[in-house]
């Protein structure tokens, strides 16, 4: 029996499979498609998803295959009327290394994730369609279309908006379809030099629109989105290559033959729907199987990736016997509100964009606002925030959370550039966090006993670092797991004013900010989430030895 069976091998399923496989769990991932899709579809990962991909060890490949979002050029009557750079004035910061998303064809992102998964010895089982499942309470038996059955401890449906898993569970998919908001989409080829690449071209006319965005990694490939042709009764006409040429010529005022081919044609209607629960027994839903919404703001694929990242470490802790099964309830607790917020934000951005394009110079840049990144920020409401896992609901610093300024438990953990005290080599906190473990950051000398105790009790389930400020001594007085924060970037990012310990969850969110004088807060928090850890004297030298391996 496998540990986890994942149904659906898009970005959500592949992210989850990679996260579970790196934890040494038994994973199977099945997909009913007979071959891997070559559709470009979603345009790429958001800043937070890039952080997830960095933790999974694939961000370099993704950055090499992708491109930064291009300048947006808006046309009216075939004439350029405005250029817009939604990220003008934005730049990475020490706390947020990615200030914008990345353009990459979805098939290429999936290919990179499949390659990573193959490195763990797991391959996607294409042409394997799940047709039924039976949750016995102790395991889940899954029936496949070829007549075979397989058993798993848990099943996760990452099988898209038409999810078979969701339908078998009987989970409602409440919401609405906006029949009047329809678009035709596809991947097209244009002749060389027809349009300037590095620009997202957007023609908005009173009778429709065409948008062409260059697909990174291709010389002549473009994402094509357009208002559909309509028949005599005003109904949308099904997309076709010839229809795409007609739309192209009508709005660009360029010869139709410049569009040389069109593939992967589809009709897109705005659906705004979500489930009322993410879990039924031993079966979970993630990604489009749990929520769909307008494409405005580009949050669809990214919300799914972050669903997977939230669920992966929790399944890992439970399956390895290090946490109770009740930890899995926090997946729905944390992600269901995010889905609801995402639907609200994307719907509002769509309304704003539809209003903007009625006027010359309006375009898709209207959808790119800070609000579209709001779902990435964290889970302050979660029972895992602060010492909620231990039962008292406080932030671990003596506050209830509402009266604490700046970073709080539940928030995304910031990055910061430090240096390794022993070698002087630069080390980003994200690199310290990378991997399937909890991370402890100890600020000030008072934190040292708390770090030693945590490593002794939990071994390689935690990595602990003393973060040393100015005047903390040179490399001769420090250990390999010590970091110099000479520029004060880490203290500033974490809002540290006194000796403290910060616990970072395996999905790189702040679990706890505790006063170093209260070791019980850290002890209780880790025991709740890694309760199988037992004191082991061999790790007591261990803020040094146990902190960096693995």
Short mmCIF file of C-alpha atoms in Angstrom, two decimals:
data_model
loop_
_atom_site.label_atom_id
_atom_site.label_comp_id
_atom_site.label_asym_id
_atom_site.label_seq_id
_atom_site.Cartn_x
_atom_site.Cartn_y
_atom_site.Cartn_z
CA UNK A 1 0.00 0.00 0.00
CA UNK A 2 1.34 3.40 -0.98
CA UNK A 3 1.35 6.32 1.42
CA UNK A 4 -0.30 8.88 -0.86
CA UNK A 5 -2.00 8.50 -4.22
CA UNK A 6 -2.27 11.77 -6.14
CA UNK A 7 -4.87 12.04 -8.89
CA UNK A 8 -3.85 14.63 -11.48
CA UNK A 9 -0.37 15.57 -12.69
CA UNK A 10 -0.65 19.31 -13.26
CA UNK A 11 1.41 21.83 -11.26
CA UNK A 12 -0.58 21.19 -8.07
CA UNK A 13 -0.22 17.41 -8.14
CA UNK A 14 3.44 17.56 -9.17
CA UNK A 15 4.29 20.07 -6.42
CA UNK A 16 2.69 17.80 -3.83
CA UNK A 17 4.39 14.70 -5.23
CA UNK A 18 7.82 16.37 -5.10
CA UNK A 19 7.26 17.56 -1.54
CA UNK A 20 6.17 14.13 -0.35
CA UNK A 21 8.85 12.22 -2.24
CA UNK A 22 11.65 14.31 -0.74
CA UNK A 23 10.35 13.24 2.68
CA UNK A 24 10.92 9.60 1.74
CA UNK A 25 7.21 8.77 1.50
CA UNK A 26 5.68 6.31 -0.93
CA UNK A 27 3.94 8.35 -3.65
CA UNK A 28 2.00 7.43 -6.77
CA UNK A 29 0.71 10.07 -9.16
CA UNK A 30 -1.79 9.08 -11.85
CA UNK A 31 -3.24 11.12 -14.69
CA UNK A 32 -5.93 10.08 -17.16
CA UNK A 33 -4.29 11.89 -20.10
CA UNK A 34 -2.42 9.38 -22.28
CA UNK A 35 0.47 11.80 -22.82
CA UNK A 36 1.85 14.89 -21.12
CA UNK A 37 0.05 18.03 -22.28
CA UNK A 38 1.93 20.60 -24.34
CA UNK A 39 -0.45 23.45 -23.57
CA UNK A 40 1.05 26.72 -22.39
CA UNK A 41 -2.09 27.57 -20.36
CA UNK A 42 -1.24 29.31 -17.06
CA UNK A 43 1.38 31.97 -17.60
CA UNK A 44 3.63 31.23 -14.66
CA UNK A 45 4.42 31.26 -10.95
CA UNK A 46 3.82 34.20 -8.62
CA UNK A 47 6.53 35.50 -6.27
CA UNK A 48 5.34 33.20 -3.48
CA UNK A 49 5.22 30.21 -5.81
CA UNK A 50 8.79 30.99 -6.87
CA UNK A 51 9.72 30.72 -3.19
CA UNK A 52 8.00 27.32 -3.06
CA UNK A 53 9.84 26.19 -6.18
CA UNK A 54 13.11 27.39 -4.64
CA UNK A 55 12.48 25.24 -1.58
CA UNK A 56 11.77 22.26 -3.85
CA UNK A 57 15.11 22.80 -5.60
CA UNK A 58 13.84 23.70 -9.08
CA UNK A 59 13.77 27.50 -9.15
CA UNK A 60 17.03 27.81 -11.10
CA UNK A 61 15.63 25.65 -13.91
CA UNK A 62 12.37 27.60 -13.85
CA UNK A 63 14.13 30.97 -14.01
CA UNK A 64 16.34 29.76 -16.86
CA UNK A 65 13.31 28.57 -18.86
CA UNK A 66 11.12 31.60 -18.16
CA UNK A 67 11.13 35.34 -18.63
CA UNK A 68 10.14 38.38 -16.62
CA UNK A 69 6.67 39.80 -17.31
CA UNK A 70 7.00 42.04 -20.39
CA UNK A 71 5.91 45.57 -21.05
CA UNK A 72 2.19 45.73 -21.84
CA UNK A 73 1.32 47.65 -25.01
CA UNK A 74 -2.30 48.69 -25.50
CA UNK A 75 -3.82 49.48 -28.91
CA UNK A 76 -7.01 51.13 -30.08
CA UNK A 77 -8.10 50.90 -33.68
CA UNK A 78 -4.85 49.10 -34.44
CA UNK A 79 -2.76 52.03 -33.18
CA UNK A 80 -0.56 51.88 -30.03
CA UNK A 81 -1.97 54.23 -27.42
CA UNK A 82 -0.15 53.35 -24.19
CA UNK A 83 2.63 51.24 -22.73
CA UNK A 84 2.50 50.04 -19.14
CA UNK A 85 4.96 48.27 -16.88
CA UNK A 86 2.97 47.06 -13.85
CA UNK A 87 6.22 46.47 -11.97
CA UNK A 88 7.84 49.85 -12.64
CA UNK A 89 9.61 50.98 -9.49
CA UNK A 90 9.46 47.50 -7.96
CA UNK A 91 12.59 45.57 -7.07
CA UNK A 92 13.52 42.61 -4.88
CA UNK A 93 14.28 43.25 -1.22
CA UNK A 94 16.31 41.23 1.26
CA UNK A 95 13.03 39.99 2.80
CA UNK A 96 11.27 39.31 -0.52
CA UNK A 97 13.70 38.07 -3.18
CA UNK A 98 11.05 37.88 -5.91
CA UNK A 99 9.15 41.09 -6.57
CA UNK A 100 7.20 39.78 -9.57
CA UNK A 101 6.05 36.55 -11.11
CA UNK A 102 7.66 34.74 -14.02
CA UNK A 103 6.34 33.87 -17.46
CA UNK A 104 6.82 30.22 -18.37
CA UNK A 105 4.71 27.84 -20.42
CA UNK A 106 2.80 25.51 -18.11
CA UNK A 107 4.02 22.43 -20.00
CA UNK A 108 7.62 23.50 -19.37
CA UNK A 109 7.01 24.07 -15.66
CA UNK A 110 5.39 20.64 -15.44
CA UNK A 111 8.35 19.12 -17.28
CA UNK A 112 10.77 20.62 -14.74
CA UNK A 113 8.70 19.30 -11.84
CA UNK A 114 8.46 15.83 -13.45
CA UNK A 115 12.23 15.78 -13.83
CA UNK A 116 12.61 16.65 -10.16
CA UNK A 117 10.14 13.95 -9.22
CA UNK A 118 11.97 11.40 -11.35
CA UNK A 119 15.08 12.15 -9.31
CA UNK A 120 13.23 10.63 -6.35
CA UNK A 121 12.34 7.56 -8.40
CA UNK A 122 8.71 8.55 -9.03
CA UNK A 123 7.18 8.91 -12.49
CA UNK A 124 3.75 10.07 -13.57
CA UNK A 125 1.49 7.16 -14.52
CA UNK A 126 -0.09 8.58 -17.67
CA UNK A 127 -3.22 7.04 -19.12
CA UNK A 128 -4.32 5.91 -15.66
CA UNK A 129 -7.84 7.14 -15.04
CA UNK A 130 -9.33 6.91 -11.57
CA UNK A 131 -12.98 5.86 -11.75
CA UNK A 132 -13.94 5.08 -8.16
CA UNK A 133 -12.69 5.17 -4.60
CA UNK A 134 -13.66 3.58 -1.31
CA UNK A 135 -12.53 5.10 1.99
CA UNK A 136 -12.63 2.28 4.53
CA UNK A 137 -11.49 4.52 7.39
CA UNK A 138 -8.12 2.80 7.58
CA UNK A 139 -7.12 3.30 3.94
CA UNK A 140 -8.54 4.24 0.56
CA UNK A 141 -9.02 1.75 -2.27
CA UNK A 142 -8.91 3.35 -5.70
CA UNK A 143 -10.28 1.73 -8.84
CA UNK A 144 -8.72 2.56 -12.19
CA UNK A 145 -10.29 2.43 -15.64
CA UNK A 146 -8.21 -0.61 -16.64
CA UNK A 147 -9.95 -2.66 -13.95
CA UNK A 148 -7.08 -2.61 -11.46
CA UNK A 149 -7.27 -1.39 -7.89
CA UNK A 150 -4.72 0.13 -5.58
CA UNK A 151 -4.71 1.07 -1.91
CA UNK A 152 -3.30 4.18 -0.28
CA UNK A 153 -3.20 5.67 3.19
CA UNK A 154 -4.44 8.96 1.70
CA UNK A 155 -5.69 10.20 -1.67
CA UNK A 156 -5.43 13.77 -2.95
CA UNK A 157 -7.57 14.95 -5.86
CA UNK A 158 -5.58 17.44 -7.93
CA UNK A 159 -7.64 16.63 -11.01
CA UNK A 160 -8.94 20.02 -12.03
CA UNK A 161 -12.23 21.84 -12.21
CA UNK A 162 -14.11 18.78 -13.44
CA UNK A 163 -12.58 16.69 -10.65
CA UNK A 164 -13.72 13.09 -10.58
CA UNK A 165 -12.47 12.84 -6.99
CA UNK A 166 -14.64 15.74 -5.87
CA UNK A 167 -17.70 14.30 -7.57
CA UNK A 168 -17.17 10.87 -6.00
CA UNK A 169 -16.91 12.52 -2.60
CA UNK A 170 -20.19 14.34 -3.19
CA UNK A 171 -18.62 17.69 -2.28
CA UNK A 172 -20.63 20.61 -3.72
CA UNK A 173 -18.88 23.03 -6.06
CA UNK A 174 -20.96 26.09 -5.36
CA UNK A 175 -20.77 29.29 -7.35
CA UNK A 176 -21.70 30.65 -10.72
CA UNK A 177 -20.72 30.61 -14.37
CA UNK A 178 -20.63 33.93 -16.18
CA UNK A 179 -21.81 32.86 -19.61
CA UNK A 180 -21.42 36.38 -21.01
CA UNK A 181 -17.74 36.54 -19.98
CA UNK A 182 -16.23 34.24 -22.59
CA UNK A 183 -12.90 34.11 -24.35
CA UNK A 184 -11.17 31.88 -26.91
CA UNK A 185 -7.62 30.81 -26.17
CA UNK A 186 -4.79 28.88 -27.76
CA UNK A 187 -1.12 28.72 -28.62
CA UNK A 188 -0.32 30.31 -31.96
CA UNK A 189 2.66 30.82 -34.22
CA UNK A 190 3.34 34.14 -35.92
CA UNK A 191 5.82 34.72 -38.69
CA UNK A 192 9.24 35.93 -37.55
CA UNK A 193 9.36 39.65 -36.91
CA UNK A 194 5.61 40.20 -37.21
CA UNK A 195 5.38 41.56 -33.68
CA UNK A 196 8.01 42.75 -31.24
CA UNK A 197 8.75 40.03 -28.76
CA UNK A 198 9.31 41.11 -25.17
CA UNK A 199 6.01 42.98 -25.38
CA UNK A 200 2.54 41.77 -24.37
CA UNK A 201 0.37 43.19 -27.15
CA UNK A 202 -3.25 44.02 -26.27
CA UNK A 203 -5.80 45.28 -28.80
CA UNK A 204 -9.03 46.48 -27.17
CA UNK A 205 -11.73 47.69 -29.55
CA UNK A 206 -15.40 48.36 -29.01
CA UNK A 207 -16.30 45.15 -30.85
CA UNK A 208 -13.80 42.84 -29.15
CA UNK A 209 -10.18 42.23 -28.26
CA UNK A 210 -7.08 40.22 -29.08
CA UNK A 211 -4.15 39.71 -26.69
CA UNK A 212 -0.83 38.17 -27.71
CA UNK A 213 1.88 37.40 -25.17
CA UNK A 214 5.22 35.83 -26.22
CA UNK A 215 5.82 32.32 -24.89
CA UNK A 216 9.32 32.13 -23.35
CA UNK A 217 11.64 29.55 -24.83
CA UNK A 218 10.11 29.84 -28.30
CA UNK A 219 11.07 31.99 -31.28
CA UNK A 220 7.62 32.43 -32.75
CA UNK A 221 5.15 31.09 -30.16
CA UNK A 222 2.51 33.28 -28.53
CA UNK A 223 -0.32 32.93 -26.03
CA UNK A 224 -3.49 33.99 -27.88
CA UNK A 225 -6.57 35.24 -26.06
CA UNK A 226 -9.49 36.96 -27.76
CA UNK A 227 -13.14 37.81 -27.63
CA UNK A 228 -14.88 35.08 -29.66
CA UNK A 229 -16.54 35.43 -33.00
CA UNK A 230 -20.33 35.33 -32.69
CA UNK A 231 -23.00 33.84 -34.90
CA UNK A 232 -26.16 35.56 -36.20
CA UNK A 233 -27.85 34.96 -32.86
CA UNK A 234 -24.97 36.48 -30.93
CA UNK A 235 -23.71 33.17 -29.55
CA UNK A 236 -19.97 32.47 -29.33
CA UNK A 237 -18.51 30.52 -32.22
CA UNK A 238 -16.28 27.57 -31.37
CA UNK A 239 -12.58 28.42 -31.79
CA UNK A 240 -10.81 27.35 -34.97
CA UNK A 241 -7.52 28.16 -36.67
CA UNK A 242 -9.31 30.09 -39.39
CA UNK A 243 -11.38 31.92 -36.78
CA UNK A 244 -8.21 32.92 -34.97
CA UNK A 245 -6.84 34.37 -38.22
CA UNK A 246 -9.99 36.40 -38.72
CA UNK A 247 -9.84 37.76 -35.17
CA UNK A 248 -6.14 38.49 -35.52
CA UNK A 249 -6.63 40.44 -38.74
CA UNK A 250 -9.71 42.31 -37.47
CA UNK A 251 -8.07 43.72 -34.34
CA UNK A 252 -4.38 43.98 -35.24
CA UNK A 253 -5.02 45.28 -38.79
CA UNK A 254 -2.24 42.94 -39.90
CA UNK A 255 -2.57 40.35 -42.68
CA UNK A 256 -4.32 37.20 -41.46
CA UNK A 257 -1.62 34.96 -42.97
CA UNK A 258 0.89 36.31 -40.42
CA UNK A 259 -0.76 33.90 -37.98
CA UNK A 260 0.69 30.70 -39.39
CA UNK A 261 -0.80 28.09 -37.05
CA UNK A 262 -2.98 27.68 -33.98
CA UNK A 263 -3.19 24.76 -31.58
CA UNK A 264 -4.69 23.74 -28.25
CA UNK A 265 -7.77 25.81 -28.97
CA UNK A 266 -10.30 26.23 -26.20
CA UNK A 267 -13.21 28.35 -25.03
CA UNK A 268 -12.90 29.85 -21.56
CA UNK A 269 -15.87 31.00 -19.51
CA UNK A 270 -15.49 32.71 -16.17
CA UNK A 271 -16.44 30.28 -13.41
CA UNK A 272 -16.36 31.37 -9.79
CA UNK A 273 -16.79 28.27 -7.65
CA UNK A 274 -15.32 26.62 -4.59
CA UNK A 275 -15.90 23.69 -2.27
CA UNK A 276 -17.17 23.99 1.28
CA UNK A 277 -14.59 21.54 2.58
CA UNK A 278 -11.15 20.35 1.53
CA UNK A 279 -11.25 16.97 3.19
CA UNK A 280 -13.58 13.99 3.44
CA UNK A 281 -12.01 11.30 5.62
CA UNK A 282 -8.75 10.22 4.06
CA UNK A 283 -9.34 12.08 0.80
CA UNK A 284 -8.29 15.69 0.12
CA UNK A 285 -8.89 18.20 -2.65
CA UNK A 286 -6.38 20.73 -3.95
CA UNK A 287 -6.02 23.25 -6.76
CA UNK A 288 -8.79 23.65 -9.33
CA UNK A 289 -10.55 20.62 -7.87
CA UNK A 290 -11.30 22.85 -4.87
CA UNK A 291 -11.60 26.35 -6.38
CA UNK A 292 -11.88 28.07 -9.75
CA UNK A 293 -12.16 31.77 -10.50
CA UNK A 294 -11.41 34.49 -13.01
CA UNK A 295 -7.93 34.50 -14.51
CA UNK A 296 -7.54 38.17 -13.54
CA UNK A 297 -4.44 38.50 -11.38
CA UNK A 298 -3.03 35.12 -12.42
CA UNK A 299 -3.78 33.38 -9.11
CA UNK A 300 -5.27 30.07 -10.26
CA UNK A 301 -2.26 27.79 -10.70
CA UNK A 302 -0.47 29.59 -7.89
CA UNK A 303 -3.22 28.98 -5.36
CA UNK A 304 -3.03 25.28 -6.26
CA UNK A 305 0.74 25.16 -5.81
CA UNK A 306 0.36 26.71 -2.39
CA UNK A 307 -2.44 24.27 -1.49
CA UNK A 308 0.02 21.47 -2.19
CA UNK A 309 2.81 23.12 -0.22
CA UNK A 310 0.54 23.50 2.79
CA UNK A 311 -0.67 19.90 2.68
CA UNK A 312 2.63 18.19 1.92
CA UNK A 313 4.44 18.75 5.20
CA UNK A 314 1.33 17.88 7.21
CA UNK A 315 0.88 14.56 5.43
CA UNK A 316 4.59 13.95 5.96
CA UNK A 317 4.43 14.52 9.71
CA UNK A 318 1.37 12.28 10.13
CA UNK A 319 2.57 9.45 7.89
CA UNK A 320 5.95 9.39 9.61
CA UNK A 321 4.21 9.16 12.97
CA UNK A 322 5.55 12.48 14.17
CA UNK A 323 2.19 14.21 14.55
CA UNK A 324 -1.38 13.16 15.20
CA UNK A 325 -3.90 12.90 12.38
CA UNK A 326 -5.67 16.02 13.67
CA UNK A 327 -2.86 18.06 12.09
CA UNK A 328 -4.47 17.28 8.72
CA UNK A 329 -7.57 19.23 9.76
CA UNK A 330 -5.50 22.42 9.63
CA UNK A 331 -5.13 22.05 5.85
CA UNK A 332 -8.77 23.01 5.37
CA UNK A 333 -8.62 25.48 8.25
CA UNK A 334 -5.80 27.39 6.57
CA UNK A 335 -6.55 27.00 2.87
CA UNK A 336 -10.33 27.35 2.70
CA UNK A 337 -10.24 31.04 3.72
CA UNK A 338 -7.46 31.61 1.19
CA UNK A 339 -9.64 30.17 -1.57
CA UNK A 340 -12.53 32.43 -0.58
CA UNK A 341 -10.24 35.48 -0.56
CA UNK A 342 -8.78 34.51 -3.93
CA UNK A 343 -12.25 34.30 -5.48
CA UNK A 344 -13.12 37.73 -4.12
CA UNK A 345 -9.89 39.38 -5.28
CA UNK A 346 -9.93 37.85 -8.77
CA UNK A 347 -13.58 38.80 -9.28
CA UNK A 348 -12.88 42.37 -8.20
CA UNK A 349 -9.83 42.58 -10.48
CA UNK A 350 -11.88 41.27 -13.39
CA UNK A 351 -14.51 43.94 -12.83
CA UNK A 352 -11.81 46.62 -12.69
CA UNK A 353 -10.14 45.33 -15.86
CA UNK A 354 -13.39 45.14 -17.84
CA UNK A 355 -14.07 48.74 -16.87
CA UNK A 356 -10.53 49.86 -17.76
CA UNK A 357 -10.48 48.40 -21.26
CA UNK A 358 -13.54 50.40 -22.27
CA UNK A 359 -11.27 53.43 -22.44
CA UNK A 360 -8.21 53.84 -24.68
CA UNK A 361 -5.06 52.89 -22.80
CA UNK A 362 -6.76 50.47 -20.43
CA UNK A 363 -5.37 46.96 -20.28
CA UNK A 364 -4.45 43.89 -18.28
CA UNK A 365 -2.09 45.87 -16.06
CA UNK A 366 -5.21 46.85 -14.10
CA UNK A 367 -5.29 43.31 -12.71
CA UNK A 368 -1.72 43.51 -11.37
CA UNK A 369 -2.03 45.17 -7.97
CA UNK A 370 -0.69 44.37 -4.49
CA UNK A 371 -4.09 42.89 -3.57
CA UNK A 372 -3.51 40.05 -6.01
CA UNK A 373 -0.63 38.90 -3.79
CA UNK A 374 -2.69 39.02 -0.59
CA UNK A 375 -3.45 35.28 -0.53
CA UNK A 376 0.30 34.60 -0.33
CA UNK A 377 0.80 36.31 2.99
CA UNK A 378 -0.04 33.73 5.63
CA UNK A 379 -2.42 32.20 8.16
CA UNK A 380 -2.72 34.48 11.17
CA UNK A 381 -6.12 32.96 11.98
CA UNK A 382 -4.75 29.40 12.16
CA UNK A 383 -4.69 27.25 15.27
CA UNK A 384 -1.05 26.60 14.31
CA UNK A 385 -0.20 30.28 14.72
CA UNK A 386 1.59 31.19 17.90
CA UNK A 387 1.09 28.66 20.68
CA UNK A 388 -2.34 27.78 19.35
CA UNK A 389 -1.01 24.28 18.74
CA UNK A 390 -0.37 24.08 22.47
CA UNK A 391 -3.82 25.31 23.28
CA UNK A 392 -3.62 28.83 24.68
CA UNK A 393 -4.06 30.84 21.47
CA UNK A 394 -1.38 33.44 22.24
CA UNK A 395 1.41 34.53 19.98
CA UNK A 396 4.10 33.15 22.26
CA UNK A 397 5.39 36.62 23.11
CA UNK A 398 2.81 37.45 25.71
CA UNK A 399 0.40 39.08 23.28
CA UNK A 400 -2.85 37.84 21.83
CA UNK A 401 -1.71 38.68 18.31
CA UNK A 402 -3.99 41.63 17.60
CA UNK A 403 -1.82 44.00 19.61
CA UNK A 404 1.44 42.91 18.04
CA UNK A 405 2.83 45.09 15.26
CA UNK A 406 4.82 43.77 12.32
CA UNK A 407 5.52 40.10 11.73
CA UNK A 408 3.23 37.68 13.54
CA UNK A 409 2.82 33.96 13.90
CA UNK A 410 1.15 32.56 10.81
CA UNK A 411 2.84 35.03 8.45
CA UNK A 412 5.10 34.07 5.58
CA UNK A 413 8.66 33.85 6.94
CA UNK A 414 10.86 36.60 5.44
CA UNK A 415 14.18 36.00 3.78
CA UNK A 416 17.34 37.87 4.85
CA UNK A 417 20.99 37.77 3.86
CA UNK A 418 23.35 36.72 6.63
CA UNK A 419 26.84 35.22 6.67
CA UNK A 420 28.02 31.91 8.07
CA UNK A 421 29.96 32.85 11.17
CA UNK A 422 32.54 30.11 10.77
CA UNK A 423 33.39 30.76 7.11
CA UNK A 424 32.17 34.25 6.28
CA UNK A 425 30.23 32.83 3.34
CA UNK A 426 26.89 34.52 2.57
CA UNK A 427 23.78 32.52 3.44
CA UNK A 428 20.19 33.51 2.80
CA UNK A 429 17.67 32.44 5.40
CA UNK A 430 15.67 30.75 2.63
CA UNK A 431 18.62 28.45 2.09
CA UNK A 432 18.66 27.66 5.79
CA UNK A 433 14.93 26.87 5.63
CA UNK A 434 15.17 24.71 2.49
CA UNK A 435 14.17 21.12 3.12
CA UNK A 436 11.51 19.14 4.97
CA UNK A 437 12.28 20.35 8.49
CA UNK A 438 11.38 22.96 11.08
CA UNK A 439 13.85 25.81 11.44
CA UNK A 440 14.64 27.62 14.69
CA UNK A 441 16.22 31.06 14.65
CA UNK A 442 17.66 32.12 17.97
CA UNK A 443 18.24 35.85 18.48
CA UNK A 444 20.45 36.87 21.41
CA UNK A 445 22.51 34.75 23.85
CA UNK A 446 19.45 33.88 25.89
CA UNK A 447 18.14 31.75 23.01
CA UNK A 448 21.00 29.24 23.08
CA UNK A 449 19.58 26.86 25.73
CA UNK A 450 16.24 26.74 23.92
CA UNK A 451 17.95 25.81 20.63
CA UNK A 452 20.01 23.06 22.27
CA UNK A 453 16.94 21.61 23.95
CA UNK A 454 14.96 21.58 20.68
CA UNK A 455 17.71 19.83 18.72
CA UNK A 456 18.23 17.30 21.52
CA UNK A 457 14.52 16.48 21.60
CA UNK A 458 13.77 16.49 17.89
CA UNK A 459 17.03 15.62 16.15
CA UNK A 460 17.12 16.20 12.41
CA UNK A 461 13.46 17.23 12.36
CA UNK A 462 14.74 20.71 13.28
CA UNK A 463 17.63 22.88 12.21
CA UNK A 464 18.66 25.52 14.69
CA UNK A 465 20.69 28.68 14.07
CA UNK A 466 21.95 31.34 16.42
CA UNK A 467 21.59 34.70 14.67
CA UNK A 468 24.37 36.92 15.92
CA UNK A 469 24.26 40.70 15.66
CA UNK A 470 26.99 43.29 15.63
CA UNK A 471 29.64 42.82 18.27
CA UNK A 472 28.72 39.16 18.79
CA UNK A 473 32.27 37.96 18.33
CA UNK A 474 34.29 36.66 15.39
CA UNK A 475 34.28 33.21 13.84
CA UNK A 476 36.62 31.82 16.52
CA UNK A 477 33.90 32.20 19.15
CA UNK A 478 31.07 30.75 17.10
CA UNK A 479 29.95 27.44 15.67
CA UNK A 480 29.09 26.21 12.18
CA UNK A 481 25.37 26.74 12.73
CA UNK A 482 25.80 30.38 13.74
CA UNK A 483 24.86 33.20 11.40
CA UNK A 484 26.12 36.76 11.50
CA UNK A 485 23.40 39.35 10.94
CA UNK A 486 25.86 42.22 10.70
CA UNK A 487 23.52 44.34 8.60
CA UNK A 488 20.62 43.73 10.95
CA UNK A 489 18.45 42.47 8.08
CA UNK A 490 17.20 39.39 9.89
CA UNK A 491 16.35 41.26 13.09
CA UNK A 492 14.56 43.92 11.09
CA UNK A 493 12.61 41.41 9.01
CA UNK A 494 11.48 39.48 12.09
CA UNK A 495 10.89 42.54 14.28
CA UNK A 496 13.17 41.26 17.03
CA UNK A 497 13.80 43.67 19.92
CA UNK A 498 14.87 41.21 22.64
CA UNK A 499 16.26 37.69 23.00
CA UNK A 500 13.79 35.52 21.11
CA UNK A 501 13.30 32.22 19.31
CA UNK A 502 11.39 32.03 16.04
CA UNK A 503 10.04 28.67 14.88
CA UNK A 504 9.61 28.37 11.10
CA UNK A 505 7.25 25.69 9.83
CA UNK A 506 8.38 23.33 7.04
CA UNK A 507 6.27 25.38 4.60
CA UNK A 508 8.25 28.48 5.57
CA UNK A 509 5.59 30.25 7.59
CA UNK A 510 6.24 31.58 11.07
CA UNK A 511 4.87 29.13 13.58
CA UNK A 512 5.90 30.84 16.79
CA UNK A 513 7.71 33.92 18.05
CA UNK A 514 8.68 33.25 21.65
CA UNK A 515 10.63 35.09 24.30
CA UNK A 516 13.90 33.24 24.91
CA UNK A 517 13.10 33.25 28.61
CA UNK A 518 10.05 31.06 27.96
CA UNK A 519 11.49 27.74 26.69
CA UNK A 520 8.20 26.05 27.44
CA UNK A 521 6.51 27.85 24.53
CA UNK A 522 8.94 26.37 22.00
CA UNK A 523 8.84 22.99 23.73
CA UNK A 524 5.03 22.83 23.58
CA UNK A 525 4.84 24.04 20.01
CA UNK A 526 7.32 21.51 18.65
CA UNK A 527 5.87 18.69 20.73
CA UNK A 528 2.45 19.33 19.20
CA UNK A 529 3.77 19.21 15.63
CA UNK A 530 6.68 16.79 16.03
CA UNK A 531 5.60 14.87 19.08
CA UNK A 532 7.50 11.71 18.24
CA UNK A 533 10.81 13.43 18.97
CA UNK A 534 12.52 12.16 22.12
CA UNK A 535 15.53 13.56 23.97
CA UNK A 536 18.78 12.15 22.62
CA UNK A 537 22.05 13.08 24.28
CA UNK A 538 23.96 12.49 21.04
CA UNK A 539 22.38 15.65 19.65
CA UNK A 540 23.31 17.95 22.51
CA UNK A 541 26.35 19.26 20.73
CA UNK A 542 23.81 19.60 18.12
CA UNK A 543 22.84 23.08 17.40
CA UNK A 544 26.07 22.69 15.44
CA UNK A 545 25.93 19.11 14.18
CA UNK A 546 22.24 18.55 13.68
CA UNK A 547 21.45 21.87 12.17
CA UNK A 548 22.88 21.81 8.69
CA UNK A 549 22.73 18.23 7.48
CA UNK A 550 20.27 16.72 5.35
#
